[in-house]
Coordinates of C-alpha atoms in Angstrom, one line a residue:
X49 CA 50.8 126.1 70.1
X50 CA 52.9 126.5 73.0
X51 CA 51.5 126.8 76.9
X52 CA 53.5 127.3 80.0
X53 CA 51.6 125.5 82.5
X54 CA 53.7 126.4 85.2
X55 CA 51.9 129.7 85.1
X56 CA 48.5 128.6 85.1
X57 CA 47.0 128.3 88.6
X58 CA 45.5 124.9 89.8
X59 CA 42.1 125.9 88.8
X60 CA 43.3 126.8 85.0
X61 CA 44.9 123.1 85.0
X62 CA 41.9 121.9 86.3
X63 CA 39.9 123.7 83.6
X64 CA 42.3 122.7 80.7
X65 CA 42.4 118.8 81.3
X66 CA 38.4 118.8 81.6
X67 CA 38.9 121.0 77.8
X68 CA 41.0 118.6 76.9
X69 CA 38.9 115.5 78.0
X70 CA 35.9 116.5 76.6
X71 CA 37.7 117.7 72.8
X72 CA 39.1 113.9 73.3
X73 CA 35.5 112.4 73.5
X74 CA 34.1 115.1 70.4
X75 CA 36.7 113.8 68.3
X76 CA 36.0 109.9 69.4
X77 CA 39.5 109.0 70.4
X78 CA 38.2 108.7 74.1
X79 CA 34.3 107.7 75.3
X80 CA 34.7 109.6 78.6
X81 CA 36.4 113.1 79.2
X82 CA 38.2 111.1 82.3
X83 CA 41.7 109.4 81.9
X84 CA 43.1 109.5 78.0
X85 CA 45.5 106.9 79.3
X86 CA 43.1 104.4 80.3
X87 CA 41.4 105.3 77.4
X88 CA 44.0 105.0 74.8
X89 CA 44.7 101.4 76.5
X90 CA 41.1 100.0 76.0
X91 CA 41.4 101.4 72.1
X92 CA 45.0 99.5 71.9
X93 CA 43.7 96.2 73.1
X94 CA 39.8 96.4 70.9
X95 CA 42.6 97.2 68.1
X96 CA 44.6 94.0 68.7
X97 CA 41.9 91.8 70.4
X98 CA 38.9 92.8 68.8
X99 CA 35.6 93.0 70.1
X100 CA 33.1 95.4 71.7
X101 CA 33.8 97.5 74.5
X102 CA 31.5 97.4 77.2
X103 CA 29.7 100.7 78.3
X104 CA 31.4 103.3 80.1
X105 CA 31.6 102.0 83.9
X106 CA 31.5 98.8 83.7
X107 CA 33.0 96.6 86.4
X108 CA 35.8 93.9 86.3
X109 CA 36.5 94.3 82.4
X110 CA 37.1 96.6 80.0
X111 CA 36.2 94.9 76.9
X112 CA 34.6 91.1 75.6
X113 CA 37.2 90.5 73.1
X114 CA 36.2 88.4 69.2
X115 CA 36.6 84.9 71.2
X116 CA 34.1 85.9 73.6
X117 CA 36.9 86.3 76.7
X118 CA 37.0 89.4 79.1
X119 CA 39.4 91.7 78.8
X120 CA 41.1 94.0 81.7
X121 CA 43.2 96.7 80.6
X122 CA 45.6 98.5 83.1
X123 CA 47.6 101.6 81.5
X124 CA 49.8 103.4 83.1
X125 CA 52.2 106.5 82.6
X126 CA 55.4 106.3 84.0
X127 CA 58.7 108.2 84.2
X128 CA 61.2 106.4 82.1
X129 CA 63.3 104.2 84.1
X130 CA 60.1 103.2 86.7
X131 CA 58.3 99.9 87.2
X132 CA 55.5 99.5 88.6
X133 CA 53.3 96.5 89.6
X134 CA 49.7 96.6 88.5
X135 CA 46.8 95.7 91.1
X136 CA 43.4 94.6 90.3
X137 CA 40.3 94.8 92.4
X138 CA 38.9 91.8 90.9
X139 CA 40.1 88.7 88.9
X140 CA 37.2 88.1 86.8
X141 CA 38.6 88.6 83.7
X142 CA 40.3 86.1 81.4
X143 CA 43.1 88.3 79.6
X144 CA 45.3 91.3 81.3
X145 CA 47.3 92.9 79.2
X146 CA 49.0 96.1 80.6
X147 CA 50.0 99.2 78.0
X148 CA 52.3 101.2 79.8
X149 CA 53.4 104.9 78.3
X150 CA 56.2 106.1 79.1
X151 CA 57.6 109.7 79.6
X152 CA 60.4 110.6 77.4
X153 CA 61.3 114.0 79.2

């Protein structure tokens, strides 16, 4: 399937990521129909820290890992070549670990 989004107004985009999001949370690769990112970073780190994952909106962590520690996840997309510092509106977490996709076009 091939779309030109360049064509598609701002509403249309609008309309297709809230499609998107919600197909994302039908098929259980996301728990919300907001960010995939953030989403697909929380999955990454329950798959390599183990644990539960909190309830959407939590505060302050994103997931109480197998030894009991709080996790905060940061994800971010980025053009390839760009750096970016993370910032965090709280420090009450015990882990951090920041999955960064980047954009290969």
């Amino acid at each position: 399937m091939s779309v030109d989004l360049r064509e598609l107004t701002l509403t249309e985009l609008f309309e297709l990521q809230a499609n998107i999001g919600g197909e994302f949370q039908r098929r259980g690769v996301s728990r919300t129909a907001g960010s995939i990112q953030g989403e697909v970073g929380e999955s990454l780190a329950l798959a390599v820290y183990g644990g539960m994952l909190p309830p959407p909106g939590a505060r302050a962590y994103d997931l109480n890992d197998a030894q009991g520690r709080l996790v905060q996840v940061k994800t971010r997309t980025l053009p390839a070549g760009v750096t970016r510092v993370f910032q965090f509106d709280s420090l009450d977490f015990d882990v951090g670990p920041f999955p960064t996709i980047v954009e290969t076009s």
